Short mmCIF file of C-alpha atoms (C1' of nucleotides) in Angstrom, two decimals:
data_model
loop_
_atom_site.label_atom_id
_atom_site.label_comp_id
_atom_site.label_asym_id
_atom_site.label_seq_id
_atom_site.Cartn_x
_atom_site.Cartn_y
_atom_site.Cartn_z
CA MET A 29 -0.08 0.17 0.13
CA PHE A 30 2.59 2.42 0.77
CA GLU A 31 5.70 1.10 -1.19
CA VAL A 32 5.25 3.65 -3.87
CA LEU A 33 4.84 6.81 -1.50
CA PHE A 34 8.01 5.47 0.57
CA THR A 35 10.08 4.52 -2.48
CA HIS A 36 9.21 8.60 -3.47
CA VAL A 37 10.13 9.92 -0.16
CA THR A 38 13.09 8.14 0.40
CA GLU A 39 14.37 9.33 -3.04
CA LYS A 40 14.56 12.83 -1.31
CA VAL A 41 15.16 11.81 2.56
CA SER A 42 16.05 9.17 4.14
CA LEU A 43 13.48 7.01 6.88
CA THR A 44 14.00 4.98 9.73
CA ASP A 45 11.42 2.10 10.21
CA GLU A 46 9.92 4.28 13.10
CA GLU A 47 9.71 7.03 11.28
CA LYS A 48 7.70 5.07 8.41
CA ASP A 49 5.50 3.55 11.05
CA MET A 50 4.86 6.93 12.10
CA ILE A 51 4.17 8.31 8.99
CA LYS A 52 1.41 5.68 8.16
CA THR A 53 -0.56 6.65 10.74
CA PHE A 54 -1.49 9.78 9.29
CA PHE A 55 -2.66 8.60 5.87
CA SER A 56 -5.91 6.88 4.75
CA PRO A 57 -6.41 5.01 1.64
CA LYS A 58 -9.04 5.81 -0.89
CA LYS A 59 -10.69 4.90 -4.30
CA LEU A 60 -12.12 6.52 -6.76
CA ARG A 61 -13.79 5.44 -10.23
CA LYS A 62 -13.53 7.10 -13.33
CA LYS A 63 -15.38 10.43 -13.64
CA GLN A 64 -15.97 10.70 -9.78
CA TYR A 65 -15.17 13.57 -8.23
CA LEU A 66 -12.74 14.23 -5.35
CA LEU A 67 -13.28 17.57 -5.21
CA GLN A 68 -15.81 20.31 -6.39
CA GLU A 69 -14.88 24.00 -6.31
CA GLY A 70 -16.90 25.76 -3.37
CA ASN A 71 -15.84 23.22 -1.03
CA VAL A 72 -12.90 23.27 1.19
CA CYS A 73 -10.44 20.61 0.17
CA LYS A 74 -9.91 18.30 2.91
CA TYR A 75 -6.89 16.23 1.49
CA LEU A 76 -3.29 15.92 0.09
CA CYS A 77 -3.39 13.04 -2.13
CA PHE A 78 -1.04 10.90 -3.45
CA VAL A 79 -1.78 8.46 -6.22
CA GLU A 80 -0.30 5.09 -5.67
CA LYS A 81 -2.63 3.82 -8.92
CA GLY A 82 -4.26 5.28 -11.58
CA LEU A 83 -5.17 8.86 -12.77
CA LEU A 84 -6.48 12.27 -11.35
CA ARG A 85 -7.02 15.28 -13.04
CA SER A 86 -7.52 18.81 -11.38
CA TYR A 87 -9.02 21.78 -13.42
CA ASN A 88 -10.70 24.93 -12.90
CA VAL A 89 -14.00 26.22 -14.92
CA ASP A 90 -14.36 29.96 -15.88
CA GLU A 91 -17.32 32.24 -15.82
CA LYS A 92 -18.54 30.97 -19.08
CA GLY A 93 -18.54 27.61 -17.94
CA GLU A 94 -15.52 26.06 -19.80
CA GLU A 95 -12.99 23.70 -18.20
CA HIS A 96 -9.06 24.59 -18.08
CA MET A 97 -6.98 21.87 -17.18
CA ASN A 98 -4.40 22.52 -14.52
CA MET A 99 -2.47 19.22 -13.89
CA PHE A 100 -2.88 15.61 -14.47
CA ALA A 101 -1.39 13.30 -11.19
CA TRP A 102 -0.66 9.56 -11.97
CA GLU A 103 1.29 6.98 -9.76
CA GLY A 104 3.71 8.94 -7.69
CA TRP A 105 2.17 12.30 -8.21
CA TRP A 106 0.66 14.35 -5.39
CA THR A 107 -2.41 16.48 -5.83
CA SER A 108 -4.78 18.76 -3.94
CA ASP A 109 -5.97 22.07 -4.44
CA MET A 110 -3.04 23.37 -2.24
CA TYR A 111 -4.57 27.05 -1.51
CA SER A 112 -7.86 25.59 -0.55
CA PHE A 113 -5.66 22.81 1.77
CA PHE A 114 -3.59 24.86 3.72
CA SER A 115 -5.73 28.13 4.20
CA GLY A 116 -9.09 26.24 4.57
CA GLU A 117 -10.72 28.48 2.05
CA LYS A 118 -13.31 27.38 -0.70
CA ALA A 119 -11.55 25.77 -3.49
CA VAL A 120 -11.75 27.14 -6.99
CA ILE A 121 -10.61 23.96 -8.70
CA ASN A 122 -12.13 20.72 -9.19
CA ILE A 123 -10.58 17.01 -9.12
CA ASP A 124 -11.63 14.04 -10.66
CA ALA A 125 -10.67 10.82 -11.75
CA ILE A 126 -9.50 10.13 -15.53
CA GLU A 127 -9.00 6.03 -14.57
CA ASP A 128 -10.06 4.30 -11.55
CA THR A 129 -7.81 5.64 -8.61
CA GLU A 130 -6.24 4.14 -5.39
CA PHE A 131 -4.68 6.94 -3.77
CA LEU A 132 -3.46 7.93 0.08
CA THR A 133 -5.07 11.07 2.01
CA ILE A 134 -3.85 13.14 4.54
CA ASN A 135 -5.67 16.06 6.18
CA ALA A 136 -4.28 19.32 7.16
CA ALA A 137 -4.51 18.59 10.60
CA ALA A 138 -2.46 15.12 10.32
CA PHE A 139 -0.36 17.17 8.04
CA GLU A 140 1.01 19.56 10.30
CA GLU A 141 1.10 16.99 12.85
CA MET A 142 3.14 14.82 10.84
CA THR A 143 5.56 17.29 9.74
CA LEU A 144 6.24 18.44 13.53
CA LYS A 145 6.62 14.89 14.47
CA VAL A 146 8.82 13.82 11.55
CA PRO A 147 10.69 17.29 10.49
CA LYS A 148 12.39 15.33 7.67
CA MET A 149 8.72 15.30 6.02
CA ASP A 150 8.97 19.22 6.31
CA ARG A 151 12.18 18.62 4.51
CA TYR A 152 11.03 16.01 1.89
CA PHE A 153 7.98 18.62 0.91
CA ARG A 154 10.69 21.49 0.34
CA ILE A 155 12.28 19.78 -2.08
CA LEU A 156 9.06 18.34 -3.62
CA PHE A 157 7.63 21.98 -3.85
CA GLN A 158 10.87 23.29 -4.95
CA ASN A 159 11.41 20.87 -7.71
CA SER A 160 7.41 21.57 -8.39
CA LEU A 161 8.10 25.54 -8.67
CA VAL A 162 10.78 24.96 -10.99
CA THR A 163 8.56 22.86 -13.50
CA LYS A 164 6.04 25.43 -12.91
CA GLU A 165 7.99 27.79 -13.69
CA ARG A 166 8.97 26.51 -16.87
CA ARG A 167 5.44 25.74 -17.78
CA LEU A 168 4.72 29.23 -17.34
CA ILE A 169 7.38 30.56 -19.50
CA SER A 170 6.57 28.27 -22.40
CA ALA A 171 2.70 29.03 -22.38
CA VAL A 172 3.89 32.88 -22.57
CA THR A 173 6.23 32.59 -24.81
CA HIS A 174 5.97 29.65 -27.33
CA SER A 175 3.30 29.31 -30.19
CA ALA A 176 0.58 26.51 -29.96
CA GLU A 177 2.82 24.35 -32.03
CA GLU A 178 5.78 24.48 -30.12
CA LYS A 179 4.05 24.06 -26.69
CA TYR A 180 2.35 20.83 -28.10
CA THR A 181 5.95 19.83 -29.38
CA LYS A 182 7.66 20.62 -26.37
CA LEU A 183 5.20 18.67 -24.00
CA ALA A 184 5.23 15.82 -26.37
CA GLU A 185 8.99 15.57 -26.08
CA SER A 186 9.13 16.18 -22.12
CA ASN A 187 6.18 13.74 -21.44
CA PRO A 188 5.39 11.32 -23.94
CA LYS A 189 3.65 9.32 -21.39
CA LEU A 190 1.10 12.16 -21.17
CA ILE A 191 0.17 12.07 -24.71
CA GLN A 192 -0.64 8.30 -24.63
CA ARG A 193 -2.58 7.93 -21.47
CA VAL A 194 -4.66 11.37 -21.58
CA PRO A 195 -7.33 11.99 -24.03
CA GLN A 196 -6.32 14.77 -26.68
CA ASN A 197 -9.57 17.32 -25.49
CA LEU A 198 -7.60 17.63 -22.14
CA ILE A 199 -4.17 18.01 -23.45
CA ALA A 200 -5.59 20.52 -25.43
CA SER A 201 -7.15 22.31 -22.27
CA TYR A 202 -4.02 21.88 -20.37
CA LEU A 203 -2.12 23.56 -23.25
CA GLY A 204 -4.92 26.31 -23.79
CA LEU A 205 -5.83 25.58 -26.85
CA ALA A 206 -9.01 24.64 -28.69
CA PRO A 207 -9.34 21.20 -29.45
CA GLU A 208 -9.87 21.77 -33.18
CA THR A 209 -6.67 23.76 -32.96
CA LEU A 210 -4.70 20.38 -31.46
CA SER A 211 -6.33 18.38 -33.88
CA ARG A 212 -4.91 20.63 -36.95
CA ILE A 213 -1.77 20.62 -35.08
CA ARG A 214 -1.04 17.10 -35.04
CA LYS A 215 -1.95 16.70 -38.61
CA ASN A 216 0.34 19.36 -39.91
CA ILE A 217 2.81 17.59 -37.81
CA ALA A 218 2.11 14.21 -39.30
CA LEU A 219 1.93 15.53 -43.03
CA ARG A 220 5.40 17.28 -42.62
CA LYS A 221 6.84 13.91 -42.07
CA MET B 26 20.73 44.25 7.61
CA PHE B 27 18.84 41.12 8.63
CA GLU B 28 15.63 42.93 9.80
CA VAL B 29 13.59 42.52 6.55
CA LEU B 30 14.77 38.80 6.42
CA PHE B 31 13.84 37.82 10.08
CA THR B 32 10.23 39.78 10.03
CA HIS B 33 9.63 37.66 6.97
CA VAL B 34 10.80 34.19 8.35
CA THR B 35 9.39 34.60 11.95
CA GLU B 36 5.79 35.35 9.98
CA LYS B 37 6.12 31.59 9.04
CA VAL B 38 8.02 30.10 11.78
CA SER B 39 9.28 31.15 15.17
CA LEU B 40 13.14 31.62 15.93
CA THR B 41 15.37 31.60 18.92
CA ASP B 42 17.92 34.20 19.33
CA GLU B 43 20.68 31.42 18.91
CA GLU B 44 18.85 30.24 15.62
CA LYS B 45 19.22 33.74 14.51
CA ASP B 46 22.38 34.15 14.83
CA MET B 47 23.24 30.76 13.13
CA ILE B 48 21.32 31.50 10.45
CA LYS B 49 23.31 35.03 9.95
CA THR B 50 26.34 33.33 9.34
CA PHE B 51 25.30 31.80 5.81
CA PHE B 52 24.43 34.74 4.55
CA SER B 53 26.46 37.32 2.71
CA PRO B 54 25.18 41.09 1.66
CA LYS B 55 25.71 42.49 -1.74
CA LYS B 56 24.44 45.20 -3.57
CA LEU B 57 23.70 45.90 -7.32
CA ARG B 58 23.59 49.13 -9.41
CA LYS B 59 20.68 49.44 -11.77
CA LYS B 60 21.08 47.20 -14.57
CA GLN B 61 24.06 45.49 -13.35
CA TYR B 62 23.53 41.51 -13.60
CA LEU B 63 23.20 39.39 -10.80
CA LEU B 64 23.25 36.23 -13.22
CA GLN B 65 23.67 35.28 -17.00
CA GLU B 66 22.34 32.63 -18.57
CA GLY B 67 24.98 29.70 -19.21
CA ASN B 68 26.53 30.45 -15.66
CA VAL B 69 25.60 28.35 -12.99
CA CYS B 70 23.37 30.29 -10.40
CA LYS B 71 25.44 30.75 -7.16
CA TYR B 72 23.08 32.23 -4.99
CA LEU B 73 19.48 32.36 -3.38
CA CYS B 74 18.81 35.89 -2.91
CA PHE B 75 16.80 37.90 -0.50
CA VAL B 76 16.00 41.41 -1.44
CA GLU B 77 16.33 43.96 1.17
CA LYS B 78 16.05 46.63 -0.50
CA GLY B 79 15.50 47.58 -4.37
CA LEU B 80 14.05 45.51 -7.21
CA LEU B 81 15.43 42.32 -9.39
CA ARG B 82 13.90 40.71 -12.41
CA SER B 83 14.63 37.65 -13.70
CA TYR B 84 13.64 36.96 -17.14
CA ASN B 85 14.51 34.39 -20.08
CA VAL B 86 15.82 35.08 -23.72
CA ASP B 87 14.35 33.18 -26.59
CA GLU B 88 15.76 31.52 -29.71
CA LYS B 89 14.90 34.78 -31.51
CA GLY B 90 16.62 37.03 -28.97
CA GLU B 91 13.43 38.37 -27.36
CA GLU B 92 13.16 38.60 -23.62
CA HIS B 93 10.15 37.14 -21.36
CA MET B 94 9.76 38.52 -18.13
CA ASN B 95 9.37 35.92 -15.45
CA MET B 96 9.44 37.67 -12.07
CA PHE B 97 9.88 40.53 -10.08
CA ALA B 98 11.55 40.55 -6.70
CA TRP B 99 11.66 43.59 -4.48
CA GLU B 100 11.58 43.96 -0.42
CA GLY B 101 10.86 40.83 1.15
CA TRP B 102 11.11 38.55 -2.07
CA TRP B 103 13.37 35.67 -2.95
CA THR B 104 14.74 35.16 -6.08
CA SER B 105 17.10 32.58 -8.08
CA ASP B 106 16.88 30.46 -10.65
CA MET B 107 15.86 27.73 -8.77
CA TYR B 108 16.39 24.74 -10.93
CA SER B 109 20.08 25.91 -11.34
CA PHE B 110 20.92 26.73 -7.68
CA PHE B 111 19.69 23.46 -6.63
CA SER B 112 21.03 21.40 -9.42
CA GLY B 113 24.44 23.05 -10.21
CA GLU B 114 23.47 23.06 -13.82
CA LYS B 115 23.80 25.97 -16.09
CA ALA B 116 20.99 28.62 -16.10
CA VAL B 117 18.74 29.21 -18.38
CA ILE B 118 17.37 32.76 -16.98
CA ASN B 119 18.76 36.04 -16.49
CA ILE B 120 18.60 37.93 -13.40
CA ASP B 121 19.38 42.02 -13.33
CA ALA B 122 18.62 44.95 -11.28
CA ILE B 123 15.73 47.34 -12.03
CA GLU B 124 16.70 49.87 -9.17
CA ASP B 125 19.69 50.01 -7.03
CA THR B 126 19.17 46.86 -4.76
CA GLU B 127 20.92 45.77 -1.74
CA PHE B 128 20.08 41.66 -0.71
CA LEU B 129 21.23 39.07 1.13
CA THR B 130 22.90 35.93 -0.81
CA ILE B 131 23.40 31.98 0.54
CA ASN B 132 24.96 29.93 -1.59
CA ALA B 133 24.00 25.93 -1.99
CA ALA B 134 26.25 24.54 0.35
CA ALA B 135 25.50 27.11 2.80
CA PHE B 136 22.01 26.52 2.18
CA GLU B 137 22.05 22.79 2.78
CA GLU B 138 23.98 23.39 5.85
CA MET B 139 21.53 26.06 7.26
CA THR B 140 18.42 23.53 6.67
CA LEU B 141 20.31 20.81 8.52
CA LYS B 142 21.28 22.58 11.54
CA VAL B 143 18.28 24.78 11.52
CA PRO B 144 15.80 22.18 10.21
CA LYS B 145 12.85 25.24 11.02
CA MET B 146 14.40 26.56 7.75
CA ASP B 147 13.30 23.67 5.97
CA ARG B 148 9.98 24.31 7.44
CA TYR B 149 10.15 27.94 6.37
CA PHE B 150 10.97 27.27 2.52
CA ARG B 151 8.84 24.29 2.53
CA ILE B 152 5.99 27.20 3.40
CA LEU B 153 7.36 29.22 1.40
CA PHE B 154 7.67 27.28 -1.74
CA GLN B 155 4.11 25.91 -0.95
CA ASN B 156 2.63 29.73 -1.23
CA SER B 157 4.70 30.39 -4.27
CA LEU B 158 3.10 27.44 -6.02
CA VAL B 159 -0.31 28.44 -5.26
CA THR B 160 0.50 31.84 -6.87
CA LYS B 161 2.15 30.44 -9.62
CA GLU B 162 -0.30 27.94 -10.39
CA ARG B 163 -3.32 31.19 -10.58
CA ARG B 164 -0.86 32.80 -12.88
CA LEU B 165 -0.60 29.89 -14.92
CA ILE B 166 -4.36 29.53 -15.07
CA SER B 167 -4.52 33.15 -15.66
CA ALA B 168 -2.01 33.33 -18.38
CA VAL B 169 -3.89 29.76 -20.39
CA THR B 170 -7.66 31.25 -19.78
CA HIS B 171 -8.07 34.97 -19.54
CA SER B 172 -7.68 37.96 -22.56
CA ALA B 173 -4.75 40.18 -22.83
CA GLU B 174 -6.98 43.14 -21.08
CA GLU B 175 -8.43 40.54 -18.31
CA LYS B 176 -4.43 39.47 -17.66
CA TYR B 177 -4.07 43.23 -17.17
CA THR B 178 -6.85 44.04 -15.18
CA LYS B 179 -6.34 41.05 -13.03
CA LEU B 180 -2.59 41.93 -12.09
CA ALA B 181 -3.31 45.97 -11.55
CA GLU B 182 -6.23 44.77 -9.14
CA SER B 183 -3.96 42.14 -7.44
CA ASN B 184 -0.72 43.95 -7.40
CA PRO B 185 -1.04 47.87 -8.05
CA LYS B 186 2.30 48.60 -6.76
CA LEU B 187 3.96 46.28 -9.36
CA ILE B 188 2.55 48.58 -12.10
CA GLN B 189 3.72 51.90 -10.35
CA ARG B 190 7.02 50.62 -10.04
CA VAL B 191 7.43 48.62 -13.06
CA PRO B 192 8.10 49.72 -16.70
CA GLN B 193 5.32 49.13 -18.68
CA ASN B 194 7.22 47.21 -21.56
CA LEU B 195 8.14 44.88 -18.59
CA ILE B 196 4.95 44.63 -17.45
CA ALA B 197 3.90 43.71 -20.96
CA SER B 198 6.44 41.21 -21.31
CA TYR B 199 5.41 39.51 -17.98
CA LEU B 200 1.94 39.38 -19.16
CA GLY B 201 3.20 37.73 -22.52
CA LEU B 202 1.88 40.46 -24.21
CA ALA B 203 3.44 43.01 -26.90
CA PRO B 204 4.14 46.48 -25.58
CA GLU B 205 2.01 47.93 -28.23
CA THR B 206 -0.99 45.68 -26.93
CA LEU B 207 -0.77 46.99 -23.44
CA SER B 208 -0.12 50.41 -24.83
CA ARG B 209 -3.78 49.96 -26.38
CA ILE B 210 -5.19 47.82 -23.82
CA ARG B 211 -4.51 50.76 -21.00
CA LYS B 212 -5.83 53.58 -23.74
CA ASN B 213 -9.04 51.45 -24.00
CA ILE B 214 -9.51 51.12 -20.23
CA ALA B 215 -8.87 54.94 -20.02
CA LEU B 216 -11.47 55.92 -22.67
CA ARG B 217 -14.08 53.85 -20.95
CA LYS B 218 -14.00 55.74 -17.73
"C1'" DC C 2 -28.75 -1.27 -31.08
"C1'" DG C 3 -28.59 3.90 -30.01
"C1'" DG C 4 -26.69 7.79 -27.46
"C1'" DA C 5 -23.21 10.41 -25.91
"C1'" DT C 6 -18.20 11.33 -26.66
"C1'" DC C 7 -14.10 12.71 -29.24
"C1'" DG C 8 -11.24 13.78 -33.02
"C1'" DT C 9 -11.55 15.82 -37.31
"C1'" DT C 10 -12.36 19.15 -41.30
"C1'" DG C 11 -14.09 23.56 -43.34
"C1'" DA C 12 -15.49 28.57 -43.34
"C1'" DT C 13 -15.54 32.71 -40.88
"C1'" DC C 14 -14.10 35.90 -37.35
"C1'" DA C 15 -11.80 38.29 -33.69
"C1'" DA C 16 -7.50 38.89 -30.90
"C1'" DC C 17 -3.13 40.00 -30.99
"C1'" DT C 18 1.38 40.84 -33.26
"C1'" DT C 19 4.36 43.03 -36.25
"C1'" DC C 20 6.20 46.80 -38.95
"C1'" DA C 21 6.93 51.50 -39.22
"C1'" DA C 22 7.02 56.52 -37.68
"C1'" DC C 23 6.57 59.91 -34.06
"C1'" DG C 24 6.86 62.50 -30.06
"C1'" DG C 25 8.90 63.26 -25.04
"C1'" DT C 26 12.02 62.10 -21.49
"C1'" DC C 27 16.34 61.12 -19.12
"C1'" DG C 28 20.98 60.62 -18.69
"C1'" DT C 29 25.48 61.49 -20.59
"C1'" DG C 30 29.42 63.34 -22.72
"C1'" DG C 31 31.16 66.83 -25.21
"C1'" DC D 13 24.98 73.11 -18.69
"C1'" DC D 14 23.02 71.96 -22.99
"C1'" DA D 15 22.47 68.67 -27.08
"C1'" DC D 16 22.37 64.73 -28.57
"C1'" DG D 17 21.18 60.10 -28.57
"C1'" DA D 18 19.07 56.23 -26.55
"C1'" DC D 19 14.78 54.42 -24.80
"C1'" DC D 20 9.69 54.21 -23.90
"C1'" DG D 21 5.28 54.68 -24.78
"C1'" DT D 22 1.82 55.97 -28.38
"C1'" DT D 23 -0.59 55.50 -32.80
"C1'" DG D 24 -2.08 53.46 -37.33
"C1'" DA D 25 -2.23 49.92 -41.05
"C1'" DA D 26 -1.67 45.55 -42.61
"C1'" DG D 27 -0.88 40.52 -41.19
"C1'" DT D 28 -1.36 36.16 -38.62
"C1'" DT D 29 -2.65 32.85 -35.46
"C1'" DG D 30 -5.66 30.69 -33.07
"C1'" DA D 31 -11.15 30.73 -31.72
"C1'" DT D 32 -15.66 29.95 -32.71
"C1'" DC D 33 -19.04 27.96 -35.33
"C1'" DA D 34 -21.32 23.84 -37.57
"C1'" DA D 35 -21.28 19.68 -39.44
"C1'" DC D 36 -19.73 14.47 -40.04
"C1'" DG D 37 -17.68 10.28 -39.19
"C1'" DA D 38 -15.84 6.88 -35.42
"C1'" DT D 39 -15.71 4.60 -31.04
"C1'" DC D 40 -17.13 3.58 -26.60
"C1'" DC D 41 -20.28 1.72 -23.47
"C1'" DG D 42 -24.68 0.73 -21.38
#
DNA sequence: CGGATCGTTGATCAACTTCAACGGTCGTGG
DNA sequence: CCACGACCGTTGAAGTTGATCAACGATCCG
C-alpha cells in the first residue's frame, strides 16, 4: 500500500522504520472510480493526495463554464487544491478521476502533526515543492512565449506518456488551446513527416 | 541588515536568538546598481537571494533574442534560478537590477548546511515554496484562460504596486503581450471611464 | 442497437502581433 | 549646462494565429 509513497519519499530524504510507521498512521487509503469527483469547487479541499495507481486531473471552470486543465496526477504524484487545503478557504478547482484510481490521503491537521513529529517531512515537501516550482515556472514561460505548435511539441517531447494516456481534448485544454487547434497541429506535424 | 529577512521568516516559523545568530552566518550581503547583472544565462546560479531594498527582475531570452519576464523581486522577496541553484546546471534565465538593490545571498552549500543545522528553515522554505506554488499556479491559469485585457486588469488589481514601480514594457512582457498591445489596452480602459 | 463523446475538417472571425513612424523624457558626454 | 542619442510609450495599418461555429464520422459503452 505504501510502497510507492516510501519509494518516492526516500528518493529525497532517508527514513528510519520508526519514522515510516509513524508516517503511515497519518494517511488513509481511498479509491475513486472513473469520472468520480474528489473535490468540487466551492467545497473546502480536505485532502492532500498521493496517487498509488490510476490518474486524477485537476481543472477549473471559468465564468463562461469552460474547463481549463490544471494538472494531471498519476502514480507517484501528489495532488490537491493547495490553496484551499492549507488555508481552509473554498476551493476554486475541481479534481476528478480520469481512470479508476487508488490513492492515499492526509488531512490538514494530520499533515501539520506529521511535519512536527517527523521534521524530515518538512524537508521532503520543501524539496518536492521546490522541484514543482521549477517545473511550473518552465510551463509558465512556455505558455507565455511559445506558439501553439511549439507548446505541444515540447510537451510531447518532455512527457510522451501524458500524450498516450490522456484524451486529446484534455491535452488541448492543458495547453490552453481549442481542441480543433490541437487536432490541426497534429495533422500538420504528421503531414510534414 | 537582517531585519527584513527575520520579519519575513518569523511570520512563518518562530526562531530563537541562537537560531537567528546561526542563520546570519550563512548569508552575505551584496549590492547591485541599476542594470547590473546578478546572473547571466549559461552560468551556474550560485546564489539564492533575499532582497532587502530595491528591485530585481528575472527573465529569459528565446531563440529569436526576445526577452520574456519571469518574475520581479523587491523588498521581502526571494529570487534565483532555482533549477540552476539546486542542480548546479547552467542557468537558463538572467537576473538583473531594475533599481539599485541591496540583498542577502546564500550559496547552495550554505543553504544545505543551514537547513540541516536549523530544520525550521526547511519548514520555512516548505511553506514559502508552497505559497509560491499556489501563486504560480494561479498565474498559469490566468495566462491560459484570460484575454489580454483581463490579465492586465487582474494584475493591476492584485498588485497595483507593480504597475507603479515597473516600466510598462516589462509588465507587457510579464503578461506575454506586445508592448503596443498593452499600450492600447490601457488606452481603452482609460477611454471607458 | 442507440446515444454520447471524441476527434476531424472547413469556413469565418476576432484578438493580438508586427512593422513603421513619431514625440517625449532621461541620462551622459562634450 | 546644453545637446544629442537612447529608450519608452503611443498610434496607425496590415498581417497572422488561433478561436469559434457547424457538421460529420468513428468509437465506446450501456
